[in-house]
CSV table of C-alpha atoms in Angstrom, one decimal:
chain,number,residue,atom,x,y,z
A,1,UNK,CA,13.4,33.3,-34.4
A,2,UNK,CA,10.2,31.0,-34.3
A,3,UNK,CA,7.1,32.7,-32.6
A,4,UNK,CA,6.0,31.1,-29.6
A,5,UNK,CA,2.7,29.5,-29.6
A,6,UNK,CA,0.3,31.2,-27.6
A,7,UNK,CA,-2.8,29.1,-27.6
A,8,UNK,CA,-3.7,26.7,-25.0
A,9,UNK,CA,-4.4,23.6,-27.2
A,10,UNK,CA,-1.3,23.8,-29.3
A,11,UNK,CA,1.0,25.0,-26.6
A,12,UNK,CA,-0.3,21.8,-24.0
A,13,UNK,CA,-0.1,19.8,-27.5
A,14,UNK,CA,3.8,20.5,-27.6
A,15,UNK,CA,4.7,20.6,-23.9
A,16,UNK,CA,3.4,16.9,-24.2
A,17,UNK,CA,5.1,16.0,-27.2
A,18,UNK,CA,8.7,17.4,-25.7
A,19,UNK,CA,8.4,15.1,-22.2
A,20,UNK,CA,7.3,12.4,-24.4
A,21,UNK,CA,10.4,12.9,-27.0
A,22,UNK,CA,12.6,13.1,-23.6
A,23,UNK,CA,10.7,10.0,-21.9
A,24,UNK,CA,9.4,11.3,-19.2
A,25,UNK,CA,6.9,9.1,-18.3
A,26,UNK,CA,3.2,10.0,-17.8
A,27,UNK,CA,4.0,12.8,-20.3
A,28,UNK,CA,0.4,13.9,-21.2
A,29,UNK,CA,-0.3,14.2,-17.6
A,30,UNK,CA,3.1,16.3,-16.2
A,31,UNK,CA,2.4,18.4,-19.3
A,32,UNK,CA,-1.3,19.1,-18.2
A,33,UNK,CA,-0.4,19.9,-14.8
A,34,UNK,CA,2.4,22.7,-15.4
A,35,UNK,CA,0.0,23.8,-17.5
A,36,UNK,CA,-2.9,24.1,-15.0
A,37,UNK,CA,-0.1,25.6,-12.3
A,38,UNK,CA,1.3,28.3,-14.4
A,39,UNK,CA,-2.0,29.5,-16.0
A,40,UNK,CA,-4.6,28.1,-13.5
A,41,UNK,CA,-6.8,27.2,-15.9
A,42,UNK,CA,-9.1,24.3,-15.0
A,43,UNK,CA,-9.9,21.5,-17.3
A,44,UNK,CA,-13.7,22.6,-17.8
A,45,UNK,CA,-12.3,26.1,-19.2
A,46,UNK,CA,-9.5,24.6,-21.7
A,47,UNK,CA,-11.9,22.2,-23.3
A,48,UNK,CA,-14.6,24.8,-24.1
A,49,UNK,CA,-11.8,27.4,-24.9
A,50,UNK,CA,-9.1,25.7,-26.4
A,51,UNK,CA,-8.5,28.4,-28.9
A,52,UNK,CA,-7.6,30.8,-26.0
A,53,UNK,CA,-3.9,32.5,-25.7
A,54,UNK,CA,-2.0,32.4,-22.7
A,55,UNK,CA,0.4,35.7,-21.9
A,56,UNK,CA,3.7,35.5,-23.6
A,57,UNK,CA,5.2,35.3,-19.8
A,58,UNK,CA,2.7,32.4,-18.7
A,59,UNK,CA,4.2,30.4,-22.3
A,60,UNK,CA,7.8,31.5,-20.8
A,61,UNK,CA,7.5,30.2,-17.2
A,62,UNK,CA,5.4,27.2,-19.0
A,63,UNK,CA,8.8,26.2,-21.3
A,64,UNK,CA,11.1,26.8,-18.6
A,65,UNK,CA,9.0,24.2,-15.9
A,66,UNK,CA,8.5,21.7,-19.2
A,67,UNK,CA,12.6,21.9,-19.3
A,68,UNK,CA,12.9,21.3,-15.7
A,69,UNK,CA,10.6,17.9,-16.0
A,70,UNK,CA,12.6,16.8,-19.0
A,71,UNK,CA,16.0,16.8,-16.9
A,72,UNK,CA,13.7,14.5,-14.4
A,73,UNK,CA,13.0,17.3,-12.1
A,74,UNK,CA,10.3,15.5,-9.9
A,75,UNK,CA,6.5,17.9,-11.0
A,76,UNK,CA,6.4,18.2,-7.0
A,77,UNK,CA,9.6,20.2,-6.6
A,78,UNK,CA,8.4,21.9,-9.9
A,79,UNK,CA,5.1,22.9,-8.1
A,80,UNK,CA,6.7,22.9,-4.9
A,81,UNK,CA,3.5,20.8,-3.5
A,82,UNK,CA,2.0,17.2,-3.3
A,83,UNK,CA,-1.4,16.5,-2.4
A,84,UNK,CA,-1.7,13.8,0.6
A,85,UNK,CA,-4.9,12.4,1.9
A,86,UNK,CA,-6.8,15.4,0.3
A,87,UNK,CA,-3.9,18.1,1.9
A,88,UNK,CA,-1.7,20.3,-0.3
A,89,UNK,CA,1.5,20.0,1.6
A,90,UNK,CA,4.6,21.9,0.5
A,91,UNK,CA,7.4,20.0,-0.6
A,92,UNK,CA,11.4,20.5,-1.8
A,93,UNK,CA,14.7,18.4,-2.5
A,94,UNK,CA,14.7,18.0,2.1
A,95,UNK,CA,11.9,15.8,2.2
A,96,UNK,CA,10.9,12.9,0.7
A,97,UNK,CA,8.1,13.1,-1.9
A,98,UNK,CA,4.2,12.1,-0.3
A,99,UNK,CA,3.2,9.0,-2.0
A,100,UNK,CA,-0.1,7.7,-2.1
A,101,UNK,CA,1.0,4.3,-0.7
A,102,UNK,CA,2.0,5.7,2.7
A,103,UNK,CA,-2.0,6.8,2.9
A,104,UNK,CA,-2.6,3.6,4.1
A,105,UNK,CA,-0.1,3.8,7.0
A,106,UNK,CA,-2.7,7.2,8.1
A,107,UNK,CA,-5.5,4.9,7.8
A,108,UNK,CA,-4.4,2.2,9.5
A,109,UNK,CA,-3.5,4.7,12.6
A,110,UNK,CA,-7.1,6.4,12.6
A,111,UNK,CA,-8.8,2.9,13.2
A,112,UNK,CA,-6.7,2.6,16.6
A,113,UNK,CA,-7.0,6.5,17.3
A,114,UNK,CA,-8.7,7.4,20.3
A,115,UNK,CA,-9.2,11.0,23.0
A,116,UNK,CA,-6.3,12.2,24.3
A,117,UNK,CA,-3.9,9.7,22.6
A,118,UNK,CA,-0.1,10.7,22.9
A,119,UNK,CA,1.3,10.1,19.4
A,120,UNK,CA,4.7,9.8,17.6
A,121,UNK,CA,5.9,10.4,13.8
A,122,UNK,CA,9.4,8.8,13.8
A,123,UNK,CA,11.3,9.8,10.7
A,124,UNK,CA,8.4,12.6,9.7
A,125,UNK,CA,9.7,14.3,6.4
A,126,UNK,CA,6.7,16.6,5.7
A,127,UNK,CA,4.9,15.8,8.3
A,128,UNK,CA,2.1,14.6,5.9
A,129,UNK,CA,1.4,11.2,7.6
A,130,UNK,CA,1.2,12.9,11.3
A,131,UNK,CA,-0.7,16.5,10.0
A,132,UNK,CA,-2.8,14.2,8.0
A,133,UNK,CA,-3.7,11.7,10.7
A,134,UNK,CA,-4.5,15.1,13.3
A,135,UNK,CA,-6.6,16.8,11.1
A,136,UNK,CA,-9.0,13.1,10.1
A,137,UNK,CA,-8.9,12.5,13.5
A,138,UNK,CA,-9.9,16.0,14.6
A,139,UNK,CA,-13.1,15.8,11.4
A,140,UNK,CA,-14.3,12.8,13.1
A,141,UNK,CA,-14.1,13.6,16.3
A,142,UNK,CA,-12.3,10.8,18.0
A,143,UNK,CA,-9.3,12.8,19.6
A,144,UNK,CA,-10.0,16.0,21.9
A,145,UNK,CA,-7.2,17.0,23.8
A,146,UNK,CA,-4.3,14.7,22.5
A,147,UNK,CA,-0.5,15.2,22.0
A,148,UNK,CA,1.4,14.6,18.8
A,149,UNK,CA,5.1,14.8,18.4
A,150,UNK,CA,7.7,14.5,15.0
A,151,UNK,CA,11.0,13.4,14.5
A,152,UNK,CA,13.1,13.6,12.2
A,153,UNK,CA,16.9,13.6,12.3
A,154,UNK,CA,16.7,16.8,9.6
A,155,UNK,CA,16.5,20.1,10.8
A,156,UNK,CA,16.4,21.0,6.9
A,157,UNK,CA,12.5,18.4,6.7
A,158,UNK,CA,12.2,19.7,10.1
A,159,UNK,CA,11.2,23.5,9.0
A,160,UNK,CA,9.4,21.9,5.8
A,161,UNK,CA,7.1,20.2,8.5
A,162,UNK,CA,6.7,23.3,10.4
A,163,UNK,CA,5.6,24.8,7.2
A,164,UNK,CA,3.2,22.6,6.8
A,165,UNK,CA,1.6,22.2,10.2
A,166,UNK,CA,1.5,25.9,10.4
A,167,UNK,CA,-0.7,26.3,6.8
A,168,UNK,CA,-2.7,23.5,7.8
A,169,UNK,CA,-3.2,24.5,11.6
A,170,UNK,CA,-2.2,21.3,13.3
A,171,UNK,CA,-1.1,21.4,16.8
A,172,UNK,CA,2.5,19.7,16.6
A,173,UNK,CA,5.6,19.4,18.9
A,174,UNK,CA,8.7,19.1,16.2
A,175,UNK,CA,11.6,17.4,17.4
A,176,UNK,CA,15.6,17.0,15.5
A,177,UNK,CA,15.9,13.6,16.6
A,178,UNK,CA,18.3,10.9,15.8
A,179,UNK,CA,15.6,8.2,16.0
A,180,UNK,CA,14.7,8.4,20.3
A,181,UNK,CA,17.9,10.2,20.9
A,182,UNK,CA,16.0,13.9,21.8
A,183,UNK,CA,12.6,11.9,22.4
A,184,UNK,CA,11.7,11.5,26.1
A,185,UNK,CA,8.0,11.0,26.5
A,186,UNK,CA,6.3,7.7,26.0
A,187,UNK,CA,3.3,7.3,23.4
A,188,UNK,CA,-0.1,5.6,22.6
A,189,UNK,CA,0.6,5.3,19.0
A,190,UNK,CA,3.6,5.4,17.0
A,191,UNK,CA,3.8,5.6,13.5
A,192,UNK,CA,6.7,5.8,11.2
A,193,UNK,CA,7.6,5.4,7.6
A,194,UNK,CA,11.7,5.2,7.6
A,195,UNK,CA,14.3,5.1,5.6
A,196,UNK,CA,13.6,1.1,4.0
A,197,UNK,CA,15.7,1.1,0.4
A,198,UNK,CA,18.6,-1.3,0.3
A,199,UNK,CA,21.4,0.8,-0.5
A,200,UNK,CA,21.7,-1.1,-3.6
A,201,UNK,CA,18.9,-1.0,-4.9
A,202,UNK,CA,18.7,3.3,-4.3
A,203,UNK,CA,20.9,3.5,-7.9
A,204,UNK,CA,18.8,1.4,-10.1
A,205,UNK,CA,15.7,3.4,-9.4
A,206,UNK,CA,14.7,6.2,-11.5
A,207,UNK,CA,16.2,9.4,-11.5
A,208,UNK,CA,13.8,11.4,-9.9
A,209,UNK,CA,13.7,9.5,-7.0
A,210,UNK,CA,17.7,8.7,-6.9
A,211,UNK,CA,18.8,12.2,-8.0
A,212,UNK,CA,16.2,14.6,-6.4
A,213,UNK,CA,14.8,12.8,-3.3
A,214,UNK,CA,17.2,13.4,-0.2
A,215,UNK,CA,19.1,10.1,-0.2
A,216,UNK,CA,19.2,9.9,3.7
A,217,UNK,CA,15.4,9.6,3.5
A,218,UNK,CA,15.5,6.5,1.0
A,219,UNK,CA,18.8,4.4,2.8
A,220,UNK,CA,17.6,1.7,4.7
A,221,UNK,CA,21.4,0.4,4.6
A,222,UNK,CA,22.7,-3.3,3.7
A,223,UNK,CA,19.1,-5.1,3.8
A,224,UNK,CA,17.1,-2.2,4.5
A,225,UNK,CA,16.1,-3.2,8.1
A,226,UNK,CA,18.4,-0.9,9.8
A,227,UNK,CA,15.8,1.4,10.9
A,228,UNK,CA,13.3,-0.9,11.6
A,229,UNK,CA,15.8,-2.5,14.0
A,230,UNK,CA,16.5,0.4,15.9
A,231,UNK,CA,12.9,1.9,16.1
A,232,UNK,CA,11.3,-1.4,17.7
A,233,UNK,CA,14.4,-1.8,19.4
A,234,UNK,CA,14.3,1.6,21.2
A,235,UNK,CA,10.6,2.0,21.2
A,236,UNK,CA,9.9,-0.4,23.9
A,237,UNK,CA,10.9,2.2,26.4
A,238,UNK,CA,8.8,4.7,24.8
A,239,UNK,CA,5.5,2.7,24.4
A,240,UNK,CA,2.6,3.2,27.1
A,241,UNK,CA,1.2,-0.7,27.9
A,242,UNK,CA,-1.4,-1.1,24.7
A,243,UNK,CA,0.1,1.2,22.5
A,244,UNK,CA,0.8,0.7,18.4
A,245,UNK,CA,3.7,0.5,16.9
A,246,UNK,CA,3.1,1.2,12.9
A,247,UNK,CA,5.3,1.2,9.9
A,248,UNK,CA,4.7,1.4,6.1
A,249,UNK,CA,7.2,-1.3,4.6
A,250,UNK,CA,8.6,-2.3,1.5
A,251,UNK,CA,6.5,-4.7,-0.5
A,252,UNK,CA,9.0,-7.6,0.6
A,253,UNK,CA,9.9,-6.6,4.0
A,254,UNK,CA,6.7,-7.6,5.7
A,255,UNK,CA,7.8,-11.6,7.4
A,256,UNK,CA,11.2,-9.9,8.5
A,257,UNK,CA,9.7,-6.4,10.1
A,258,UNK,CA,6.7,-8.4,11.8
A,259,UNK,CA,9.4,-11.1,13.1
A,260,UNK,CA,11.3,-8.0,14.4
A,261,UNK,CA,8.2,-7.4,16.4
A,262,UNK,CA,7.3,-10.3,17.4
A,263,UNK,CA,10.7,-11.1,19.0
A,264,UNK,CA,10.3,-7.7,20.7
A,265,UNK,CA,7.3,-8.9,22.8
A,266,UNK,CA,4.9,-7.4,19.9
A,267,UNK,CA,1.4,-8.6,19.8
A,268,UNK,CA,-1.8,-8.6,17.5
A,269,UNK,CA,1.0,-8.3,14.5
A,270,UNK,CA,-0.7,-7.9,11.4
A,271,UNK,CA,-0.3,-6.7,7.5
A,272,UNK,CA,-2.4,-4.5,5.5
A,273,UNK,CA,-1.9,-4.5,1.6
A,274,UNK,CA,-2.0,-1.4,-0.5
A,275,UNK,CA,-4.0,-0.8,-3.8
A,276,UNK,CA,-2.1,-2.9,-5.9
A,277,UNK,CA,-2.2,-6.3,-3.5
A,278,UNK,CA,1.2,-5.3,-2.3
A,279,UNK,CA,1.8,-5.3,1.6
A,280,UNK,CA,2.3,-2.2,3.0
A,281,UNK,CA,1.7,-1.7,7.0
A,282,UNK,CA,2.9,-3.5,9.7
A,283,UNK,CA,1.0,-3.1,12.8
A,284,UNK,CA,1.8,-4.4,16.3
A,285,UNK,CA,0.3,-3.7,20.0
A,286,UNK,CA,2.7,-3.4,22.7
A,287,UNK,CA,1.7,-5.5,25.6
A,288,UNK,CA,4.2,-4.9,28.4
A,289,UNK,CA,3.6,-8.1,30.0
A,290,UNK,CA,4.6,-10.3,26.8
A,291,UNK,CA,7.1,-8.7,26.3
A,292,UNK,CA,8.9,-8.9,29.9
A,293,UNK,CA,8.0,-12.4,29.0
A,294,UNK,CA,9.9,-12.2,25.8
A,295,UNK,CA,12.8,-10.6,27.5
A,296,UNK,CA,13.0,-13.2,29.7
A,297,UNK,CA,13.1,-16.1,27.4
A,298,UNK,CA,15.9,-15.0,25.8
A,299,UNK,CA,17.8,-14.4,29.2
């Protein structure tokens, strides 16, 4: 039986060349981080040690995590975290994965933020964009005394959000929620990234988002509006008079999820663009008067 490799340079050196033979992409970089989360080694020690061994257990769990990733195991439920925002929150196959996209959703929320705003996660997951959006707005001061709620029609991404709240210590009221179904209250600001994948579409993507991330957080049915239908839909009677209705989007969905609004009696509708140029956020400002005014004109 071949002797495992114990040193850190050769055994990094082979983890990367077994995702890369099993095309996983970003190979070098999955292989560096189960490296760094089995042995804890930062990048600063390998480089001036490279000659170091690991223990012969640290080069098992390291195999046995490389052999995960190759059968497209997302690294997150490998690690069992994502960061979000500058937040480790925990993660598993009940919610769906934190990208970095949805951190301009969080962004666009904390320029509206304000004291003692009531807020809203529809459709939380995690809980990153709500815990993340508490604890910024906390750092800069801007809320004091507010309210936050999530929903989420999961009980299973339900106690993952708990979780989460309850490592990073943000106040939260979690509610199992089919959309407004267990929601009562009415809000200053609700935010929501739902379901938007046509279901389509959900089996050409890659495996480790069609096979490991919970399908009833990707389905955004037929043309992927469904939810966006329902939450302006219903949120009408659930938005204080100036509130904000926000949503992260797919990069195509902006013209029909702003025309939803404005039909609604929206105002102040705008889109934000990620990174990449792509849109991202819709934004609207409820304005009760237009849209009685709205409601009328359709009578």
């Amino acid at each position: 039986m071949k002797q495992r490799t114990l040193k850190l340079q050769r055994i990094y050196k082979e983890g990367s060349a077994y995702l890369e033979s099993r095309q996983i992409p970003d190979a070098q970089i999955d292989a560096w981080y189960l490296l760094e989360y089995v042995t804890g080694i930062s990048r600063a020690s390998y480089y001036g040690n490279p000659e170091k061994n690991i223990s012969e257990e640290e080069a098992k769990r390291y195999w046995e995590y490389l052999e995960k990733r190759a059968r497209r195991i997302p690294l997150q439920h490998i690690t069992g975290s994502q960061e979000f925002m500058g937040y480790e929150f925990l993660v598993n196959e009940h919610v769906l994965i934190p990208r970095q996209d949805t951190e301009n959703l969080v962004e666009e929320a904390l320029k509206v933020i304000r004291p003692d705003m009531y807020v809203l996660d529809m459709c939380t997951g995690s809980g990153c964009i709500l815990i993340s959006l508490l604890k910024y707005a906390a750092e800069r001061k801007h809320i004091t005394g507010g309210k936050a709620v999530g929903a989420d029609i999961s009980a299973d991404a339900l106690e993952v959000a708990k979780k989460n709240a309850q490592r990073l210590k943000a106040p939260v009221i979690w509610v199992q929620s089919d959309i407004f179904e267990n929601v009562s209250e009415s809000f200053d600001l609700i935010v929501s990234n739902p379901p938007y994948i046509r279901t389509e579409v959900i089996q050409g993507l890659e495996d480790e988002v069609k096979l490991h991330d919970p399908w009833i957080a990707l389905d955004g049915y037929e043309d992927g509006l469904y939810f966006y239908r329902r939450i302006v839909s219903e949120s009408i009677s659930h938005l204080n008079d100036g509130a904000w209705l926000m949503f992260e989007i797919g990069h195509d969905q902006a013209e029909d999820v702003s025309k939803l609004m404005k039909n609604a009696g929206f105002c102040n509708i705008y889109v934000k663009k990620d990174l990449a140029g792509l849109d991202r956020v819709v934004c609207g400002m409820y304005n009760k008067r237009v849209a009685e005014n709205s409601s009328r004109t359709k009578m």
